[in-house]
Short mmCIF file of C-alpha atoms in Angstrom, two decimals:
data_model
loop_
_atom_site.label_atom_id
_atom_site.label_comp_id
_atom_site.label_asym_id
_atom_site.label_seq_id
_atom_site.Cartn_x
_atom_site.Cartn_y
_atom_site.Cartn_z
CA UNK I 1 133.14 58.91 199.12
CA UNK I 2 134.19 60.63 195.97
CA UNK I 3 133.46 63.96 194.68
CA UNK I 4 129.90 63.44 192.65
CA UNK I 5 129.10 60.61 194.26
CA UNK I 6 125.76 60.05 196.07
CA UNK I 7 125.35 59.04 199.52
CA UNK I 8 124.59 55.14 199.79
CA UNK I 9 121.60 53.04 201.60
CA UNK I 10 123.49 52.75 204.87
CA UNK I 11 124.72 56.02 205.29
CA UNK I 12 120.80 57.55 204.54
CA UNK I 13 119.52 55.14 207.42
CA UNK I 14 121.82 56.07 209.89
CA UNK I 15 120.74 59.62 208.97
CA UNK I 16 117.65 59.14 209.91
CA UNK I 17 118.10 57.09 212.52
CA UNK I 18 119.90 60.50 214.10
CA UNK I 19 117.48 62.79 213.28
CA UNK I 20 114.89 60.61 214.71
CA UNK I 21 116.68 60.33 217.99
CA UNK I 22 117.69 64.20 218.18
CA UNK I 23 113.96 64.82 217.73
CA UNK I 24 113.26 62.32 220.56
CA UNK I 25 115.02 64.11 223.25
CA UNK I 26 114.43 67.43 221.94
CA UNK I 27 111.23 67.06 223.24
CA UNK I 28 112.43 66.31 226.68
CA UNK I 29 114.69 69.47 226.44
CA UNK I 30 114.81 70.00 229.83
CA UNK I 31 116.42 66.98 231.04
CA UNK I 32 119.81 66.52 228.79
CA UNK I 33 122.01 63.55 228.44
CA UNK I 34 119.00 61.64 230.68
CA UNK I 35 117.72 58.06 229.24
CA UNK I 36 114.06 57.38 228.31
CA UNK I 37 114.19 55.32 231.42
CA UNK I 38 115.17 58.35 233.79
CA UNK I 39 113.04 61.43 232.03
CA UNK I 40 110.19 62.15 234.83
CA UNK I 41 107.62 62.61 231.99
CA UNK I 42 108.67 58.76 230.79
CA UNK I 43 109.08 57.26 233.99
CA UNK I 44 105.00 58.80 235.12
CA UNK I 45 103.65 57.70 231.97
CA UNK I 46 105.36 53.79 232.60
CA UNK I 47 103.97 53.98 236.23
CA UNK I 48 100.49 54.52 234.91
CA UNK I 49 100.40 52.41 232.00
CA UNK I 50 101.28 50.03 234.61
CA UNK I 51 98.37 50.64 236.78
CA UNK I 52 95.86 49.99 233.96
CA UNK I 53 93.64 46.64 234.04
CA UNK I 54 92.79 43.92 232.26
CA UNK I 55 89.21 45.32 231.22
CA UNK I 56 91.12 48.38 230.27
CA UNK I 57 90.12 50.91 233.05
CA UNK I 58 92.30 53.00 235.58
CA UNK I 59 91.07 52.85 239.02
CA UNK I 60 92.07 54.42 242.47
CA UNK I 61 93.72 52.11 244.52
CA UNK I 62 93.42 54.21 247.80
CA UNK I 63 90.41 56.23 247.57
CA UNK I 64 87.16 54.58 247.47
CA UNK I 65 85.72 57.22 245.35
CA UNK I 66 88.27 57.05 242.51
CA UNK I 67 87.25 53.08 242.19
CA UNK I 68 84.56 52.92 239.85
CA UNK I 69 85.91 53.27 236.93
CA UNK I 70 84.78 55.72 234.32
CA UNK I 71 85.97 58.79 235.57
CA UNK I 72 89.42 58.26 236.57
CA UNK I 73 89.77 56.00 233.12
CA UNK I 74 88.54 59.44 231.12
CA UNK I 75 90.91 61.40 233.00
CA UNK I 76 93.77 58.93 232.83
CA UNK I 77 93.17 58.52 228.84
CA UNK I 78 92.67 62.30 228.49
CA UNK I 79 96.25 62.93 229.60
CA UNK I 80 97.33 60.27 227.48
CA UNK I 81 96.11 62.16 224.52
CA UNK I 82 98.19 64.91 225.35
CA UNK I 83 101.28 63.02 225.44
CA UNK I 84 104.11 64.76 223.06
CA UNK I 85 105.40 62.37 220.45
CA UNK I 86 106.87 59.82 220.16
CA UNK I 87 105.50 58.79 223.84
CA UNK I 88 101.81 58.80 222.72
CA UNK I 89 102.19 56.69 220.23
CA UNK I 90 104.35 54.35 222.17
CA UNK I 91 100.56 54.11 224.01
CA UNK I 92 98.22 53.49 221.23
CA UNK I 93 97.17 50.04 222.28
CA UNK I 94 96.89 51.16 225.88
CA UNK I 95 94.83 54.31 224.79
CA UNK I 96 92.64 51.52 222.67
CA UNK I 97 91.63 49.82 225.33
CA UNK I 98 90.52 52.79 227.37
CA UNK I 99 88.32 53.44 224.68
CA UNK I 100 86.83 50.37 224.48
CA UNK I 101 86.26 50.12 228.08
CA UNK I 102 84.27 53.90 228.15
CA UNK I 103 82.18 53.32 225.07
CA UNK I 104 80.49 50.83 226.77
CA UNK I 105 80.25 52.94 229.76
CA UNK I 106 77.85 55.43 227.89
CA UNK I 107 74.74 55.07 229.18
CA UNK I 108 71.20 55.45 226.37
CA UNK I 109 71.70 59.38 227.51
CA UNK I 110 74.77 59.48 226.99
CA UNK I 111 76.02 59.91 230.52
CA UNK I 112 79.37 58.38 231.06
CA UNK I 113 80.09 57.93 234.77
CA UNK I 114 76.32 56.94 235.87
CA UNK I 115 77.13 53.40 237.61
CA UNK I 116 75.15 50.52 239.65
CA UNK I 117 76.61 52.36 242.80
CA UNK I 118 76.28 55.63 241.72
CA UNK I 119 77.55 58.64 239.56
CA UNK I 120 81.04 58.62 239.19
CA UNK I 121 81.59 62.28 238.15
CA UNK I 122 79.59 62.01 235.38
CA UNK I 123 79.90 65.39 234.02
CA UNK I 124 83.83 65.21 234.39
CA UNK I 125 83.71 61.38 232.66
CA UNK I 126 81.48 62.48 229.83
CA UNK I 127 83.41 65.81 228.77
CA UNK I 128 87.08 64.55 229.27
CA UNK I 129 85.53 61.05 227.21
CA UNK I 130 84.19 63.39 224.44
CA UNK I 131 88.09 64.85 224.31
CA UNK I 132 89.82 61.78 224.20
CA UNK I 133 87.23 60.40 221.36
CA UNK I 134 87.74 63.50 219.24
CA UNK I 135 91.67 62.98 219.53
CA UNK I 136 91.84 59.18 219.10
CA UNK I 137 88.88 58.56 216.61
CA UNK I 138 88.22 54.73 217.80
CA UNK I 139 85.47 53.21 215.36
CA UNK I 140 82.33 54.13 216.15
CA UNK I 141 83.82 57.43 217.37
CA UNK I 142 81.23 59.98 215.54
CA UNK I 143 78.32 58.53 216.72
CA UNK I 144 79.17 58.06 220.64
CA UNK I 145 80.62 61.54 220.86
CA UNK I 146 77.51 63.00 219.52
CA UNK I 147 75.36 61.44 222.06
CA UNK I 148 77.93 62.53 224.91
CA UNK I 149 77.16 66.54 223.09
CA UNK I 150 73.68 66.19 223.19
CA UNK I 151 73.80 65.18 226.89
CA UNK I 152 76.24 67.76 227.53
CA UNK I 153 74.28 70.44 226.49
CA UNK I 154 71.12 69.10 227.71
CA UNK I 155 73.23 69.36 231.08
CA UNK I 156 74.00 73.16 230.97
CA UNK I 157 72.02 74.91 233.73
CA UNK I 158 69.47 76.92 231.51
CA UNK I 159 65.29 77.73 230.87
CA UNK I 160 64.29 74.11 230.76
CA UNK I 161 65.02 73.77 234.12
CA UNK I 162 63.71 76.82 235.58
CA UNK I 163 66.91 78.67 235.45
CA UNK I 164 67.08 82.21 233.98
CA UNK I 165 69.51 84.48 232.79
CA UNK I 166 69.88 86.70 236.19
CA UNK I 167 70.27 83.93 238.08
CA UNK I 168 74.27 83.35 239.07
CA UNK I 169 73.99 79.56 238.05
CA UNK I 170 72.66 80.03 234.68
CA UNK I 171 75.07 79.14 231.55
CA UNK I 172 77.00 76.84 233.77
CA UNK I 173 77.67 72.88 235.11
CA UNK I 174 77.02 70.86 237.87
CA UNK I 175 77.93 67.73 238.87
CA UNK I 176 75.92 65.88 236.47
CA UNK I 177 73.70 62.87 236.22
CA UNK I 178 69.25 63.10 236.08
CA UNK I 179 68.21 66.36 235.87
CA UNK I 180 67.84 68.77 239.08
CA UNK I 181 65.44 71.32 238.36
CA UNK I 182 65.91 75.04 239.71
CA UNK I 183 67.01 75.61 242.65
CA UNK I 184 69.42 72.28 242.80
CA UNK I 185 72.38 73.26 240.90
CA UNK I 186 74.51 70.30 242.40
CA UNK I 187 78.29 71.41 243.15
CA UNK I 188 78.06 73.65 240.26
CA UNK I 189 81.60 75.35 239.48
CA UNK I 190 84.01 76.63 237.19
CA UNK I 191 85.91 73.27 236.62
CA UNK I 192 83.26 71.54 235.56
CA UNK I 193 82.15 74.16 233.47
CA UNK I 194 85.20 74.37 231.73
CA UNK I 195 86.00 70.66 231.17
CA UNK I 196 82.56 70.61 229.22
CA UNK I 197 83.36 74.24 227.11
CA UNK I 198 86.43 72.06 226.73
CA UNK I 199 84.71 69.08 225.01
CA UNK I 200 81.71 71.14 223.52
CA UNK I 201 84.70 72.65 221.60
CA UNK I 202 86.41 69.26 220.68
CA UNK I 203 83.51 68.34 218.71
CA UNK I 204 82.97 71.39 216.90
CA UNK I 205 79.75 72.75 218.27
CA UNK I 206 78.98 75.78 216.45
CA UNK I 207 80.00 78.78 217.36
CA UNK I 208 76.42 79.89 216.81
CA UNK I 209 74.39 77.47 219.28
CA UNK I 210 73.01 79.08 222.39
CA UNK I 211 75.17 76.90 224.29
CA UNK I 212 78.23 79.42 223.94
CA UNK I 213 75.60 82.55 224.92
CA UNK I 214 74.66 80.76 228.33
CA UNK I 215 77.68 79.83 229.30
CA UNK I 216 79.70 83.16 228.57
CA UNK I 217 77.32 84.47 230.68
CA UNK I 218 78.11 82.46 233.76
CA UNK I 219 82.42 82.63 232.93
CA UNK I 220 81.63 86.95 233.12
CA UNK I 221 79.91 86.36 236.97
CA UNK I 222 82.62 83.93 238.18
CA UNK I 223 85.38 86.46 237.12
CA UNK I 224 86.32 89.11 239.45
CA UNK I 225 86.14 93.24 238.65
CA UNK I 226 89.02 95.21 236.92
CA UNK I 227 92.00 95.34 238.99
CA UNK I 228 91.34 91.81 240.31
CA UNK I 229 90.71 89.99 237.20
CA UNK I 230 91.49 86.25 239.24
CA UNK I 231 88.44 83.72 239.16
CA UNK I 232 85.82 82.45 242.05
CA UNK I 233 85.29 78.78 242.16
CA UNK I 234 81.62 79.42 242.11
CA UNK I 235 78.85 82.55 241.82
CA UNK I 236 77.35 80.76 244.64
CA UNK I 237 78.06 82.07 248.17
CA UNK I 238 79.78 79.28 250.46
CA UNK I 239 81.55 77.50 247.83
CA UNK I 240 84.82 79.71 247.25
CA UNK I 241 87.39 77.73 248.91
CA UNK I 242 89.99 81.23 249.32
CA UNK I 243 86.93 82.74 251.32
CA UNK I 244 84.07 80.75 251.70
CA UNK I 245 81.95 83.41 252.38
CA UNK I 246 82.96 85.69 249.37
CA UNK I 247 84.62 85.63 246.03
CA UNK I 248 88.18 85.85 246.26
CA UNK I 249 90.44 84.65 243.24
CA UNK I 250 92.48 81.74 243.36
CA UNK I 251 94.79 79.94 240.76
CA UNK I 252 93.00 76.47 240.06
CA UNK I 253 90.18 78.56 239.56
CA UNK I 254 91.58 81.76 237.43
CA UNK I 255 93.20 78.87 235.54
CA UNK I 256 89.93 77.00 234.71
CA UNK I 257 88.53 80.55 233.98
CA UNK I 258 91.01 81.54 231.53
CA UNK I 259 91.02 78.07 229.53
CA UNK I 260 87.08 78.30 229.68
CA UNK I 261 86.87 81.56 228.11
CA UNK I 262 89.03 80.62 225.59
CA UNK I 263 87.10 77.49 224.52
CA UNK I 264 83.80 79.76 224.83
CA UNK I 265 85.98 82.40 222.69
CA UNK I 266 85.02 85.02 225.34
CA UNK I 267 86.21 88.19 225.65
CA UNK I 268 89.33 89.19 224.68
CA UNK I 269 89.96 91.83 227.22
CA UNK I 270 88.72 88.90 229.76
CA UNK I 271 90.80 86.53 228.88
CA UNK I 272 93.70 88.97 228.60
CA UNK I 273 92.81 90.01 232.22
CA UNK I 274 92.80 86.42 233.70
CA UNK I 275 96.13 85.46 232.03
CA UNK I 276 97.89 88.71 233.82
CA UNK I 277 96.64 87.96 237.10
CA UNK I 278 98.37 84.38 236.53
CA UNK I 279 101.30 85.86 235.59
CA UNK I 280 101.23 87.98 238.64
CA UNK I 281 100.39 85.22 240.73
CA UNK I 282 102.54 82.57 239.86
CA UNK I 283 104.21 80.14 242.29
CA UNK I 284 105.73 76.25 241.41
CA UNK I 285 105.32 75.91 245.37
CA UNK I 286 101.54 76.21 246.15
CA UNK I 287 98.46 77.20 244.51
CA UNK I 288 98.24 80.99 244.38
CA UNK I 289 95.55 82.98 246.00
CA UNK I 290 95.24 81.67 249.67
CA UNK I 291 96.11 83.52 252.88
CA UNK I 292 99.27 82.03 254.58
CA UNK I 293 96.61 81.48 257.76
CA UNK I 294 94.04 79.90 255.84
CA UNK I 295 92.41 77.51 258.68
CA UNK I 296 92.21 74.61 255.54
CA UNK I 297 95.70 73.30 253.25
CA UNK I 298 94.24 74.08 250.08
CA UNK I 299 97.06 76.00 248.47
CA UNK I 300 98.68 72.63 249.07
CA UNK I 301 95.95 70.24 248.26
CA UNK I 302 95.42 71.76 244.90
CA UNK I 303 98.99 72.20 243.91
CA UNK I 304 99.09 68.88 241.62
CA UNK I 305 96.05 70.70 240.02
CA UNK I 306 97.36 73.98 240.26
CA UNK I 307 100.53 72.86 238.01
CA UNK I 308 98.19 70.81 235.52
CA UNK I 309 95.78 73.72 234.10
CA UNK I 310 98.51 76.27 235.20
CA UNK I 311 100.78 74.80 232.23
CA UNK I 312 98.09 75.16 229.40
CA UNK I 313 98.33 78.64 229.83
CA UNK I 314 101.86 79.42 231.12
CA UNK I 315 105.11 81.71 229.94
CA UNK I 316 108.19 79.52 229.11
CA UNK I 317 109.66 80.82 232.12
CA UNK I 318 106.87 79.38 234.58
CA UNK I 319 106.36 76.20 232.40
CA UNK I 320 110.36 75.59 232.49
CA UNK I 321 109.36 75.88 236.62
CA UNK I 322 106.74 73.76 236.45
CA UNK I 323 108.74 71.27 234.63
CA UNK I 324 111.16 71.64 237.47
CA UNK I 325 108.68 71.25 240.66
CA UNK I 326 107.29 68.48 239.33
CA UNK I 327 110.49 66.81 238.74
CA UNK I 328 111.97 67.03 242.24
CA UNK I 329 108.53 65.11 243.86
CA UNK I 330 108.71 62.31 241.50
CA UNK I 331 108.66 59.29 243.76
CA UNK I 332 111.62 56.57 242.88
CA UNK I 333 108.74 54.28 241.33
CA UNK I 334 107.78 57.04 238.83
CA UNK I 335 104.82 58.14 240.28
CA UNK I 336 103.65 61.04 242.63
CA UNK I 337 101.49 61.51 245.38
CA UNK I 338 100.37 64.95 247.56
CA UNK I 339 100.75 65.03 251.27
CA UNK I 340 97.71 67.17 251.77
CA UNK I 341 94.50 64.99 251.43
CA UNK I 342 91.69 67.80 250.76
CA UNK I 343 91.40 67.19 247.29
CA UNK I 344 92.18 63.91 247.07
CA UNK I 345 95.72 64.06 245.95
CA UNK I 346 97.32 61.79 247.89
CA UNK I 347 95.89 59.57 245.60
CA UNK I 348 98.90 58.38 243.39
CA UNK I 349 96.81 57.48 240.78
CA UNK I 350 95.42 61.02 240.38
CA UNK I 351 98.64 62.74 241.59
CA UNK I 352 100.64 61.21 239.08
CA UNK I 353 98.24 61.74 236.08
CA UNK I 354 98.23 65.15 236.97
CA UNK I 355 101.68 65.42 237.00
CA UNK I 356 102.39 63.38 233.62
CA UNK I 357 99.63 66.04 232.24
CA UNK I 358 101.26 68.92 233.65
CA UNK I 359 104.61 67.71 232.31
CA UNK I 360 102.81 67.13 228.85
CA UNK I 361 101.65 70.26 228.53
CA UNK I 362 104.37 72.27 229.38
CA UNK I 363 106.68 70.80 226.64
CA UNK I 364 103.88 72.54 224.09
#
């Protein structure tokens, strides 16, 4: 080329062309020199694309209550959303479909999840569907989402079911489905609770509606006092799975916690609390916060979990560790699957969508 001259067509397209592909495995950093084809995040995301069917819904194939439908089809399309680019797009007509297939899965109350054979999570279905819908905007989107909100809120445990403010359940979720008036709060907890702060805050509730009051209320009395900091799984007594008889913190938990008070903007000295005891607590191996002689395998159970909310939250160091963890179980048909059956892990479906998620998130 001489001096003065500008560069032509051919050279400007190659140009791109390199930038474009520099970008695409910068965002898979941590495996160099690796093929789309042999990246762990690229390889989950094919296995579960995969898995989807015709009708456009992700169901467990190994445990009957993963089947139905609308839960594990939220979940699935959630994660989806949180794919790094260019991979989510790569899934658009996938993601579609999912769409398609929960809109019509929103009942007149706008309970996603409530099925011929019974609720399907509908709490979980309805917020992570509310998410998705506020990320993908399929037509329609405004309308269905603001149903979902209205149920959601109509869900929180609060005066117009007896509750009251003193009471340990008030501000928070349950399972969800018809109403269960005081003193039924069904499997209340702080997952639930924070995948609906989660999707409360998608679609822009205000920050003034009563809805963030309540439920900052019930995030203070499932976090432990100063010097702890950790999170419960539940104010209730009998339904801490570290010790079931008491409150002691544990990391799927402290990790729901701290992402809940964030979506519920709640304290700042809280939230700063609950990311320290993370920090302290951290482990790629197990989830934290369970004696070594614990007579149930939680800390294993919940480690695909563990990893998932974990990397929302996590230093570079422990998301590059993560990254790592999750790596090494990938199975050689791209998807994963936990050992330890007490929280339905060993499910592939949901072992691998929590690991693509996990994977997702800690490339943010």
């Amino acid at each position: 080329m001489s001096r003065g001259s500008k560069p032509g067509h051919g050279f400007l397209l190659l140009l791109i062309v390199a930038v474009l592909i520099l970008a695409y495995f910068a965002a898979y950093r941590l495996f160099p020199g690796m093929r789309p084809s042999e990246i762990p995040l690229d390889r989950g995301t094919a296995w579960l694309a995969r898995k989807q069917n015709v009708d456009g819904a992700w169901r467990g194939e190994e445990i009957a209550v993963l089947r139905p439908g609308p839960a594990m089809t939220a979940f699935v399309l959630y994660t989806f959303t949180r794919l790094p680019e260019p991979l989510r797009s790569y899934y658009a007509e996938s993601m579609s479909r999912a769409a398609r297939y929960l809109d019509v899965h929103i009942n007149p109350e706008g309970i996603v999840g409530m099925e011929p054979s019974g609720p399907d999570y509908p709490n979980y279905a309805t917020s992570l569907t509310i998410v998705s819908f506020v990320a993908l905007r399929p037509p329609g989107w405004e309308e269905s989402v603001a149903r979902m909100v209205d149920y959601l809120k109509r869900a929180q445990l609060d005066e117009t079911e007896g509750w009251k403010p003193e009471d340990p359940e008030y501000g928070g979720w349950g399972f969800g489905g018809p109403p269960r008036p005081k003193p039924d709060a069904h499997r209340l907890d702080i997952s639930i609770t924070r995948f609906a702060l989660e999707a409360l805050s998608a679609a822009q509730v205000p920050a003034g509606d009563p809805v963030w009051t309540r439920a900052r209320r019930f995030l203070v009395g499932c976090q432990n006092s100063p010097g702890d900091d950790g999170f419960c799984f539940s104010p209730l007594a009998g339904q801490n799975k570290a010790d079931a008889e008491g409150r002691s913190s544990y990391g799927t938990a402290t990790a729901d916690g701290l992402l809940a008070l964030r979506f519920a903007r709640g304290p700042g000295e809280r939230i700063e609390a609950a990311s320290r005891w993370i920090d302290g607590h951290f482990t790629e191996q197990r989830c934290p916060g369970f004696a070594t002689n614990h007579p149930r395998p939680w800390a294993d159970g919940l480690l695909g979990y563990w990893l998932a909310t974990a990397a929302r939250d996590a230093s570079p160091r422990n998301r590059e560790q993560i990254r790592g963890s999750i790596a090494m179980r990938q199975r050689a048909d791209g998807s994963w699957a936990n050992q330890v059956d007490v929280m339905l892990e060993n499910e592939p479906l949901l072992a691998t969508t929590l690991a693509v998620l996990a994977l997702s998130d800690s490339m943010r």
